[in-house]
Short mmCIF file of C-alpha atoms and ligand atoms in Angstrom, two decimals:
data_model
loop_
_atom_site.label_atom_id
_atom_site.label_comp_id
_atom_site.label_asym_id
_atom_site.label_seq_id
_atom_site.Cartn_x
_atom_site.Cartn_y
_atom_site.Cartn_z
CA UNK Q 1 0.00 0.00 0.00
CA UNK Q 2 1.39 3.45 -0.86
CA UNK Q 3 1.91 6.17 1.76
CA UNK Q 4 -1.03 8.06 0.31
CA UNK Q 5 -3.45 5.11 0.65
CA UNK Q 6 -2.60 4.33 4.28
CA UNK Q 7 -5.07 5.76 6.78
CA UNK Q 8 -4.38 6.97 10.35
CA UNK Q 9 -5.52 4.46 12.96
CA UNK Q 10 -7.92 6.98 14.48
CA UNK Q 11 -8.75 10.69 14.62
CA UNK Q 12 -7.29 13.23 17.00
CA UNK Q 13 -10.58 13.86 18.81
CA UNK Q 14 -10.80 10.19 19.81
CA UNK Q 15 -7.24 10.19 21.16
CA UNK Q 16 -7.70 13.48 23.04
CA UNK Q 17 -10.85 12.12 24.64
CA UNK Q 18 -9.18 8.80 25.61
CA UNK Q 19 -6.21 10.70 27.07
CA UNK Q 20 -8.45 12.88 29.22
CA UNK Q 21 -10.86 10.12 30.24
CA UNK Q 22 -8.07 7.79 31.37
CA UNK Q 23 -5.64 10.33 32.81
CA UNK Q 24 -2.91 10.42 30.18
CA UNK Q 25 -3.02 14.12 29.27
CA UNK Q 26 -5.00 17.08 30.61
CA UNK Q 27 -5.24 20.63 29.33
CA UNK Q 28 -2.94 22.91 31.33
CA UNK Q 29 -4.79 25.17 33.83
CA UNK Q 30 -8.07 23.68 32.61
CA UNK Q 31 -10.18 25.19 35.41
CA UNK Q 32 -9.19 28.65 34.11
CA UNK Q 33 -10.06 27.80 30.53
CA UNK Q 34 -6.67 26.32 29.62
CA UNK Q 35 -3.40 27.77 28.36
CA UNK Q 36 -2.69 27.44 24.67
CA UNK Q 37 0.26 25.24 23.82
CA UNK Q 38 0.70 23.72 27.29
CA UNK Q 39 -0.48 20.30 28.46
CA UNK Q 40 -0.22 18.36 31.73
CA UNK Q 41 0.61 14.66 31.89
CA UNK Q 42 -1.68 12.76 34.26
CA UNK Q 43 -1.00 9.60 36.29
CA UNK Q 44 -0.87 7.31 33.24
CA UNK Q 45 0.73 9.93 31.00
CA UNK Q 46 3.68 10.53 33.30
CA UNK Q 47 4.33 6.77 33.46
CA UNK Q 48 4.27 6.50 29.68
CA UNK Q 49 6.49 9.57 29.25
CA UNK Q 50 8.98 8.15 31.77
CA UNK Q 51 8.95 4.80 29.97
CA UNK Q 52 9.68 6.48 26.62
CA UNK Q 53 12.54 8.48 28.12
CA UNK Q 54 13.91 5.37 29.84
CA UNK Q 55 13.72 3.32 26.61
CA UNK Q 56 15.51 6.10 24.69
CA UNK Q 57 18.19 6.60 27.36
CA UNK Q 58 18.78 2.89 27.71
CA UNK Q 59 19.28 2.34 23.97
CA UNK Q 60 21.30 5.48 23.34
CA UNK Q 61 23.38 5.88 26.51
CA UNK Q 62 23.36 2.75 28.67
CA UNK Q 63 23.73 0.19 25.88
CA UNK Q 64 26.41 2.14 23.96
CA UNK Q 65 29.93 2.84 25.04
CA UNK Q 66 30.31 5.86 22.75
CA UNK Q 67 27.53 8.06 24.18
CA UNK Q 68 27.35 9.73 27.59
CA UNK Q 69 24.59 11.82 29.11
CA UNK Q 70 24.33 15.29 30.65
CA UNK Q 71 21.62 17.44 32.17
CA UNK Q 72 22.32 21.12 31.51
CA UNK Q 73 20.45 24.09 32.98
CA UNK Q 74 17.47 25.46 31.05
CA UNK Q 75 18.72 29.01 31.59
CA UNK Q 76 21.97 29.78 29.80
CA UNK Q 77 24.15 32.81 29.16
CA UNK Q 78 22.39 35.00 26.57
CA UNK Q 79 25.50 34.92 24.36
CA UNK Q 80 24.80 31.22 23.76
CA UNK Q 81 21.76 32.15 21.70
CA UNK Q 82 23.54 34.92 19.85
CA UNK Q 83 26.35 32.52 18.92
CA UNK Q 84 23.99 29.68 17.99
CA UNK Q 85 22.11 31.95 15.59
CA UNK Q 86 18.81 31.67 17.44
CA UNK Q 87 18.59 35.40 18.30
CA UNK Q 88 18.92 36.36 14.65
CA UNK Q 89 17.31 33.51 12.76
CA UNK Q 90 15.07 31.30 14.93
CA UNK Q 91 11.91 32.86 13.56
CA UNK Q 92 8.76 32.00 11.67
CA UNK Q 93 6.92 34.33 9.26
CA UNK Q 94 3.69 35.56 10.86
CA UNK Q 95 0.62 37.26 9.34
CA UNK Q 96 -2.49 38.74 10.96
CA UNK Q 97 -6.00 38.69 9.49
CA UNK Q 98 -7.24 42.31 9.49
CA UNK Q 99 -10.83 41.09 9.66
CA UNK Q 100 -10.87 38.56 12.56
CA UNK Q 101 -7.48 39.39 14.12
CA UNK Q 102 -6.45 35.73 13.79
CA UNK Q 103 -2.69 35.12 13.69
CA UNK Q 104 -1.11 32.52 11.40
CA UNK Q 105 2.20 31.17 10.20
CA UNK Q 106 2.53 32.48 6.65
CA UNK Q 107 4.35 29.35 5.48
CA UNK Q 108 1.40 27.18 6.54
CA UNK Q 109 -1.24 29.09 4.57
CA UNK Q 110 -2.09 27.66 1.17
CA UNK Q 111 -4.09 30.68 -0.10
CA UNK Q 112 -5.03 34.26 0.84
CA UNK Q 113 -8.31 33.09 2.40
CA UNK Q 114 -8.36 33.30 6.22
CA UNK Q 115 -8.93 29.78 7.69
CA UNK Q 116 -10.87 31.27 10.62
CA UNK Q 117 -13.25 33.85 9.09
CA UNK Q 118 -13.07 32.90 5.41
CA UNK Q 119 -12.30 36.47 4.25
CA UNK Q 120 -10.05 36.82 1.22
CA UNK Q 121 -7.08 39.18 0.94
CA UNK Q 122 -7.14 40.40 4.54
CA UNK Q 123 -3.66 39.26 5.60
CA UNK Q 124 -0.99 41.75 6.66
CA UNK Q 125 2.49 41.49 5.13
CA UNK Q 126 4.48 38.64 6.78
CA UNK Q 127 6.70 39.70 9.70
CA UNK Q 128 9.42 37.52 11.19
CA UNK Q 129 8.57 36.46 14.73
CA UNK Q 130 11.32 35.10 17.02
CA UNK Q 131 10.19 31.89 18.71
CA UNK Q 132 12.35 32.14 21.83
CA UNK Q 133 10.59 32.79 25.12
CA UNK Q 134 12.27 35.42 27.27
CA UNK Q 135 12.40 36.17 30.93
CA UNK Q 136 14.55 38.27 33.29
CA UNK Q 137 17.15 37.17 35.80
CA UNK Q 138 17.27 39.12 39.05
CA UNK Q 139 15.10 42.02 40.22
CA UNK Q 140 15.75 44.50 37.39
CA UNK Q 141 13.74 43.81 34.27
CA UNK Q 142 15.85 45.38 31.54
CA UNK Q 143 17.66 44.32 28.41
CA UNK Q 144 20.83 43.42 30.35
CA UNK Q 145 18.88 40.97 32.54
CA UNK Q 146 17.16 39.24 29.63
CA UNK Q 147 17.64 35.50 29.35
CA UNK Q 148 15.88 32.91 27.22
CA UNK Q 149 14.17 29.66 28.05
CA UNK Q 150 16.16 27.29 25.84
CA UNK Q 151 14.41 26.48 22.53
CA UNK Q 152 16.53 23.31 22.14
CA UNK Q 153 18.65 21.27 24.55
CA UNK Q 154 21.45 20.95 21.98
CA UNK Q 155 23.26 24.15 23.00
CA UNK Q 156 23.73 22.87 26.57
CA UNK Q 157 25.68 20.03 24.96
CA UNK Q 158 27.82 22.19 22.66
CA UNK Q 159 28.92 24.57 25.41
CA UNK Q 160 29.89 21.54 27.54
CA UNK Q 161 31.74 19.78 24.73
CA UNK Q 162 35.16 20.39 26.25
CA UNK Q 163 34.06 19.61 29.84
CA UNK Q 164 32.61 16.27 28.78
CA UNK Q 165 35.43 15.33 26.43
CA UNK Q 166 38.15 16.03 28.97
CA UNK Q 167 36.38 14.38 31.92
CA UNK Q 168 35.36 11.24 30.02
CA UNK Q 169 38.40 11.16 27.67
CA UNK Q 170 36.14 9.91 24.88
CA UNK Q 171 37.71 9.56 21.46
CA UNK Q 172 35.94 10.52 18.24
CA UNK Q 173 33.36 9.51 17.29
CA UNK Q 174 31.37 9.96 20.49
CA UNK Q 175 28.04 11.44 21.47
CA UNK Q 176 26.48 13.42 24.28
CA UNK Q 177 22.80 12.81 25.02
CA UNK Q 178 20.33 14.92 26.92
CA UNK Q 179 16.64 14.85 27.80
CA UNK Q 180 15.07 18.07 28.97
CA UNK Q 181 12.49 20.80 28.64
CA UNK Q 182 12.55 23.19 25.71
CA UNK Q 183 10.31 26.19 25.03
CA UNK Q 184 9.14 27.76 21.80
CA UNK Q 185 6.68 30.59 21.43
CA UNK Q 186 4.96 28.82 18.54
CA UNK Q 187 2.65 31.15 16.60
CA UNK Q 188 0.02 28.45 16.16
CA UNK Q 189 0.37 25.70 18.79
CA UNK Q 190 -2.13 23.02 17.86
CA UNK Q 191 -3.01 19.41 17.29
CA UNK Q 192 -2.98 18.41 20.95
CA UNK Q 193 0.57 17.52 22.09
CA UNK Q 194 1.96 17.58 18.54
CA UNK Q 195 2.99 21.23 18.55
CA UNK Q 196 3.22 22.91 21.93
CA UNK Q 197 5.06 25.82 23.51
CA UNK Q 198 6.66 23.78 26.31
CA UNK Q 199 7.94 20.30 25.52
CA UNK Q 200 10.60 17.78 26.41
CA UNK Q 201 13.27 16.97 23.87
CA UNK Q 202 15.57 13.96 23.61
CA UNK Q 203 18.70 14.90 21.69
CA UNK Q 204 22.08 13.42 20.85
CA UNK Q 205 24.97 15.43 19.49
CA UNK Q 206 27.30 12.87 17.92
CA UNK Q 207 30.77 14.34 17.30
CA UNK Q 208 32.90 12.84 14.54
CA UNK Q 209 35.66 13.44 12.03
CA UNK Q 210 34.35 15.45 9.06
CA UNK Q 211 35.16 12.65 6.61
CA UNK Q 212 33.05 10.15 8.61
CA UNK Q 213 30.03 12.41 8.97
CA UNK Q 214 28.00 11.38 5.92
CA UNK Q 215 28.37 7.70 6.75
CA UNK Q 216 27.43 8.32 10.40
CA UNK Q 217 24.43 10.40 9.35
CA UNK Q 218 23.16 7.35 7.46
CA UNK Q 219 24.00 5.02 10.36
CA UNK Q 220 22.09 7.17 12.85
CA UNK Q 221 19.02 7.15 10.63
CA UNK Q 222 19.15 3.36 10.54
CA UNK Q 223 19.76 3.21 14.28
CA UNK Q 224 16.77 5.40 15.00
CA UNK Q 225 14.54 3.34 12.73
CA UNK Q 226 15.62 0.20 14.61
CA UNK Q 227 14.68 1.89 17.91
CA UNK Q 228 11.14 2.58 16.73
CA UNK Q 229 10.82 -0.99 15.44
CA UNK Q 230 12.13 -2.38 18.74
CA UNK Q 231 9.32 -0.67 20.60
CA UNK Q 232 6.67 -1.83 18.21
CA UNK Q 233 5.97 1.13 15.94
CA UNK Q 234 4.53 -0.07 12.65
CA UNK Q 235 7.16 0.47 10.00
CA UNK Q 236 4.69 1.18 7.20
CA UNK Q 237 3.57 4.25 9.15
CA UNK Q 238 7.09 5.62 9.51
CA UNK Q 239 8.99 7.18 6.63
CA UNK Q 240 12.14 9.23 6.11
CA UNK Q 241 11.99 12.48 4.19
CA UNK Q 242 15.07 14.52 3.31
CA UNK Q 243 14.70 18.30 3.79
CA UNK Q 244 14.73 20.44 0.70
CA UNK Q 245 17.51 23.06 0.66
CA UNK Q 246 15.02 25.86 1.47
CA UNK Q 247 13.68 24.00 4.55
CA UNK Q 248 17.01 23.43 6.28
CA UNK Q 249 17.57 25.09 9.67
CA UNK Q 250 20.22 27.80 9.80
CA UNK Q 251 22.73 25.36 11.33
CA UNK Q 252 22.17 22.35 9.11
CA UNK Q 253 23.77 21.18 5.88
CA UNK Q 254 21.46 18.14 5.62
CA UNK Q 255 18.48 16.90 7.64
CA UNK Q 256 16.11 14.01 7.20
CA UNK Q 257 12.89 13.80 9.16
CA UNK Q 258 11.26 10.64 10.34
CA UNK Q 259 7.61 11.27 9.57
CA UNK Q 260 4.81 9.29 11.14
CA UNK Q 261 1.21 8.92 9.96
CA UNK Q 262 -0.37 10.85 12.88
CA UNK Q 263 -4.15 11.31 13.11
CA UNK Q 264 -3.54 14.68 11.37
CA UNK Q 265 -1.69 12.98 8.51
CA UNK Q 266 2.04 12.57 7.88
CA UNK Q 267 4.03 14.83 10.20
CA UNK Q 268 7.55 15.21 11.58
CA UNK Q 269 8.35 12.86 14.44
CA UNK Q 270 12.13 13.22 14.64
CA UNK Q 271 14.85 15.10 12.83
CA UNK Q 272 18.27 13.63 12.11
CA UNK Q 273 20.41 16.62 11.21
CA UNK Q 274 23.95 17.02 9.93
CA UNK Q 275 25.04 20.16 11.80
CA UNK Q 276 28.57 20.18 10.39
CA UNK Q 277 30.96 22.22 12.55
CA UNK Q 278 28.51 25.14 12.78
CA UNK Q 279 27.89 25.16 16.53
CA UNK Q 280 31.38 24.48 17.85
CA UNK Q 281 32.84 27.05 15.45
CA UNK Q 282 30.29 29.67 16.45
CA UNK Q 283 30.82 29.13 20.19
CA UNK Q 284 34.58 29.22 19.75
CA UNK Q 285 34.25 32.52 17.90
CA UNK Q 286 31.96 34.15 20.47
CA UNK Q 287 33.54 32.74 23.66
CA UNK Q 288 37.17 32.97 22.60
CA UNK Q 289 37.70 29.35 23.76
CA UNK Q 290 39.09 26.82 21.32
CA UNK Q 291 36.47 24.06 21.07
CA UNK Q 292 38.60 21.59 19.21
CA UNK Q 293 39.61 17.97 19.49
CA UNK Q 294 43.19 16.78 19.32
CA UNK Q 295 43.29 14.09 16.68
CA UNK Q 296 46.18 11.84 17.69
CA UNK Q 297 46.18 9.98 14.36
CA UNK Q 298 46.77 13.19 12.45
CA UNK Q 299 48.66 15.01 15.17
CA UNK Q 300 46.45 18.09 14.80
CA UNK Q 301 43.50 19.90 16.34
CA UNK Q 302 40.23 19.55 14.42
CA UNK Q 303 36.71 20.88 14.84
CA UNK Q 304 34.46 17.81 14.93
CA UNK Q 305 31.35 17.60 12.80
CA UNK Q 306 28.03 16.75 14.43
CA UNK Q 307 25.14 14.40 13.66
CA UNK Q 308 22.04 15.15 15.69
CA UNK Q 309 19.05 12.82 16.16
CA UNK Q 310 16.40 14.91 17.99
CA UNK Q 311 12.81 14.17 18.93
CA UNK Q 312 10.11 15.42 21.25
CA UNK Q 313 8.89 13.13 24.02
CA UNK Q 314 5.27 14.26 23.58
CA UNK Q 315 5.33 13.73 19.83
CA UNK Q 316 6.80 10.28 20.38
CA UNK Q 317 4.07 9.48 22.89
CA UNK Q 318 1.42 10.65 20.41
CA UNK Q 319 2.92 8.35 17.77
CA UNK Q 320 2.92 5.35 20.13
CA UNK Q 321 -0.65 6.08 21.24
CA UNK Q 322 -1.95 6.48 17.71
CA UNK Q 323 -0.01 3.47 16.45
CA UNK Q 324 -1.30 1.14 19.14
CA UNK Q 325 -4.94 2.27 19.00
CA UNK Q 326 -7.53 -0.24 17.84
CA UNK Q 327 -11.28 -0.63 18.16
CA UNK Q 328 -12.76 -4.11 18.21
CA UNK Q 329 -16.22 -5.61 18.57
CA UNK Q 330 -16.42 -8.20 21.35
CA UNK Q 331 -18.60 -11.36 21.62
CA UNK Q 332 -21.51 -9.30 22.92
CA UNK Q 333 -21.32 -6.94 19.98
CA UNK Q 334 -19.91 -4.12 22.15
CA UNK Q 335 -17.08 -1.86 21.05
CA UNK Q 336 -13.83 -2.30 22.91
CA UNK Q 337 -10.81 0.00 22.65
CA UNK Q 338 -7.40 -1.64 22.82
CA UNK Q 339 -3.99 0.01 23.05
CA UNK Q 340 -1.46 -2.52 21.81
CA UNK Q 341 1.50 -0.85 23.47
CA UNK Q 342 4.89 -2.49 23.81
CA UNK Q 343 5.19 -3.68 27.45
CA UNK Q 344 8.19 -1.38 28.01
CA UNK Q 345 6.11 1.64 26.96
CA UNK Q 346 2.78 0.68 28.60
CA UNK Q 347 2.10 2.80 31.70
CA UNK Q 348 0.79 -0.08 33.82
CA UNK Q 349 2.47 -3.46 33.49
CA UNK Q 350 0.16 -5.66 35.55
CA UNK Q 351 -3.42 -5.40 36.80
CA UNK Q 352 -4.60 -7.56 39.69
CA UNK Q 353 -8.27 -8.35 39.34
CA UNK Q 354 -10.09 -10.51 41.88
CA UNK Q 355 -13.02 -12.26 40.19
CA UNK Q 356 -15.39 -10.25 42.37
CA UNK Q 357 -15.25 -7.99 45.40
CA UNK Q 358 -15.47 -10.84 47.87
CA UNK Q 359 -13.95 -11.11 51.35
CA UNK Q 360 -12.54 -14.54 50.53
CA UNK Q 361 -10.69 -13.28 47.45
CA UNK Q 362 -9.51 -9.84 48.61
CA UNK Q 363 -6.69 -10.81 51.02
CA UNK Q 364 -4.95 -13.05 48.48
CA UNK Q 365 -5.46 -10.55 45.65
CA UNK Q 366 -4.20 -7.66 47.80
CA UNK Q 367 -1.17 -9.68 48.84
CA UNK Q 368 -0.29 -10.38 45.19
CA UNK Q 369 -0.82 -6.69 44.42
CA UNK Q 370 1.54 -5.66 47.27
CA UNK Q 371 4.23 -8.05 46.08
CA UNK Q 372 4.00 -7.11 42.39
CA UNK Q 373 4.02 -3.37 42.87
CA UNK Q 374 7.50 -3.49 44.38
CA UNK Q 375 8.71 -4.44 40.90
CA UNK Q 376 6.21 -3.05 38.40
CA UNK Q 377 3.62 -0.31 38.05
CA UNK Q 378 0.60 -2.34 39.10
CA UNK Q 379 -3.10 -1.55 39.46
CA UNK Q 380 -5.70 -3.22 41.65
CA UNK Q 381 -9.26 -3.12 40.43
CA UNK Q 382 -12.27 -4.86 41.94
CA UNK Q 383 -15.01 -2.46 40.87
CA UNK Q 384 -17.73 -3.71 38.46
CA UNK Q 385 -17.77 -6.89 36.39
CA UNK Q 386 -14.57 -8.72 35.46
CA UNK Q 387 -15.35 -8.15 31.75
CA UNK Q 388 -15.50 -4.40 32.27
CA UNK Q 389 -12.29 -4.44 34.21
CA UNK Q 390 -10.49 -6.31 31.42
CA UNK Q 391 -11.79 -3.69 29.00
CA UNK Q 392 -10.53 -0.88 31.22
CA UNK Q 393 -7.03 -2.41 31.15
CA UNK Q 394 -7.19 -3.05 27.38
CA UNK Q 395 -7.95 0.63 26.88
CA UNK Q 396 -4.73 1.72 28.62
CA UNK Q 397 -2.51 -0.96 27.10
CA UNK Q 398 -1.81 -3.10 30.20
CA UNK Q 399 0.03 -6.21 28.95
CA UNK Q 400 -0.83 -8.57 31.85
CA UNK Q 401 -3.93 -9.12 33.99
CA UNK Q 402 -3.76 -11.46 37.00
CA UNK Q 403 -7.13 -12.87 38.00
CA UNK Q 404 -7.70 -14.33 41.44
CA UNK Q 405 -10.71 -16.65 41.69
CA UNK Q 406 -12.15 -19.11 44.24
CA UNK Q 407 -9.99 -21.92 42.93
CA UNK Q 408 -6.95 -19.76 43.75
CA UNK Q 409 -7.84 -19.36 47.40
CA UNK Q 410 -9.65 -22.65 48.04
CA UNK Q 411 -7.63 -25.12 45.96
CA UNK Q 412 -4.40 -24.49 44.15
CA UNK Q 413 -3.05 -20.99 44.91
CA UNK Q 414 -2.78 -20.61 41.12
CA UNK Q 415 -3.89 -17.44 39.34
CA UNK Q 416 -5.03 -16.90 35.75
CA UNK Q 417 -2.81 -14.63 33.73
CA UNK Q 418 -4.35 -12.93 30.71
CA UNK Q 419 -2.04 -11.35 28.15
N1 LIG X 1 18.12 20.59 18.21
C1 LIG X 1 17.41 20.32 17.03
C2 LIG X 1 16.02 20.67 17.08
O1 LIG X 1 15.57 21.27 18.04
P1 LIG X 1 13.77 20.49 15.75
O2 LIG X 1 13.46 19.75 14.48
O3 LIG X 1 13.40 21.92 15.80
O4 LIG X 1 15.34 20.29 15.98
C3 LIG X 1 13.41 18.38 17.22
O5 LIG X 1 13.10 19.72 16.97
C4 LIG X 1 12.15 17.61 17.54
O6 LIG X 1 11.52 18.19 18.67
C5 LIG X 1 11.07 17.58 16.46
O7 LIG X 1 11.32 16.56 15.51
C6 LIG X 1 9.83 17.29 17.28
O8 LIG X 1 9.76 15.90 17.60
C7 LIG X 1 10.11 18.04 18.57
N2 LIG X 1 9.50 19.40 18.54
C8 LIG X 1 9.98 20.51 17.97
N3 LIG X 1 9.15 21.55 18.18
C9 LIG X 1 8.13 21.08 18.89
C10 LIG X 1 6.93 21.66 19.43
N4 LIG X 1 6.66 22.95 19.28
N5 LIG X 1 6.08 20.86 20.12
C11 LIG X 1 6.36 19.55 20.31
N6 LIG X 1 7.46 18.95 19.83
C12 LIG X 1 8.34 19.70 19.13
#
């Protein structure tokens, strides 16, 4: 089947409603009407987010001997963003509709008709709008006290390149990984957790010799595809798309995006960029510090090139949720929602379900629950019929249900495990 014929597994409305109903994701500040571009992860959401981060860290840091991790501060010296090019070029073109006052990204409009009010020819000329969020450090709120909430975690890695290289004595090629919050004042945050103003990013800056960079760019794309496959993402819904020259970020000489078939259609899930020596060169120039690597083979100092796989945790969670979503009709003709999540990603690993809320069954079931939850995120549920409780666990992707019945307590101490 071609990419164009494939259909998303479900629509966004259905996923948003499941996420709210089951406690995956809530609107930020909902009781005050919400805050655009910000979302809160609920009890199941935070488990899933932590599982995704753990799976990413494990594959990219723990299991490799050429990547180490850091956790840099969100607030950085303002010169970082001047040197990185973000002050001057991290902008999107913005237009306003003179009729309804709606604000849009000019590059996302396909005609001069306003998508909100339908009026033609009412847009202002495009103006460049910088996406960095600013705040002030200290009590005086002036230009000198202005700092930015980082729009990417990558710069915390570049400015620590020398610290990490000298303390770990890693030889090229090696990478530095980081997971952390990033902020972007997106003009049109939308599509649930797909495009938000506050998000978590998982990024690797992989430093290498210039002559190895093209090969390593390819290898990282293959590595990232293997990671998605390992955690169960359907490969026909994942594709790689190379950026056109006019789409490339200011720092990149080549980028390919992994796109996933989200409920809104094909959209960027992860970027794998070739950043060349742009960042280290820029920081060396602005800081006056030589950010080079002594290449013993050549007997000279070189500026490493960088390959950067970067993805948002929320976007990854949306992909896993959409990918695992299925609706089925059960024996009674009732609709049942199933999330077929990989066990490592599923928020709850085991549910303990006594056949009924009965005083003979409860002590044994509660004892099993107490023992299991030392090892796994476990839920205990004895409310309503056993069929309903299975359905509740199916809907949140729980891989194992342990059922305690009368035979368990009266005869064999054996439980039924449903996968
Ligand atoms: N350091 C490179 C970098 O930041 P990017 O393509 O701008 O590159 C990397 O962002 C990834 O971060 C994207 O592929 C996407 O998964 C996620 N991302 C970017 N902007 C986002 C936003 N506004 N909301 C949610 N996720 C976002």
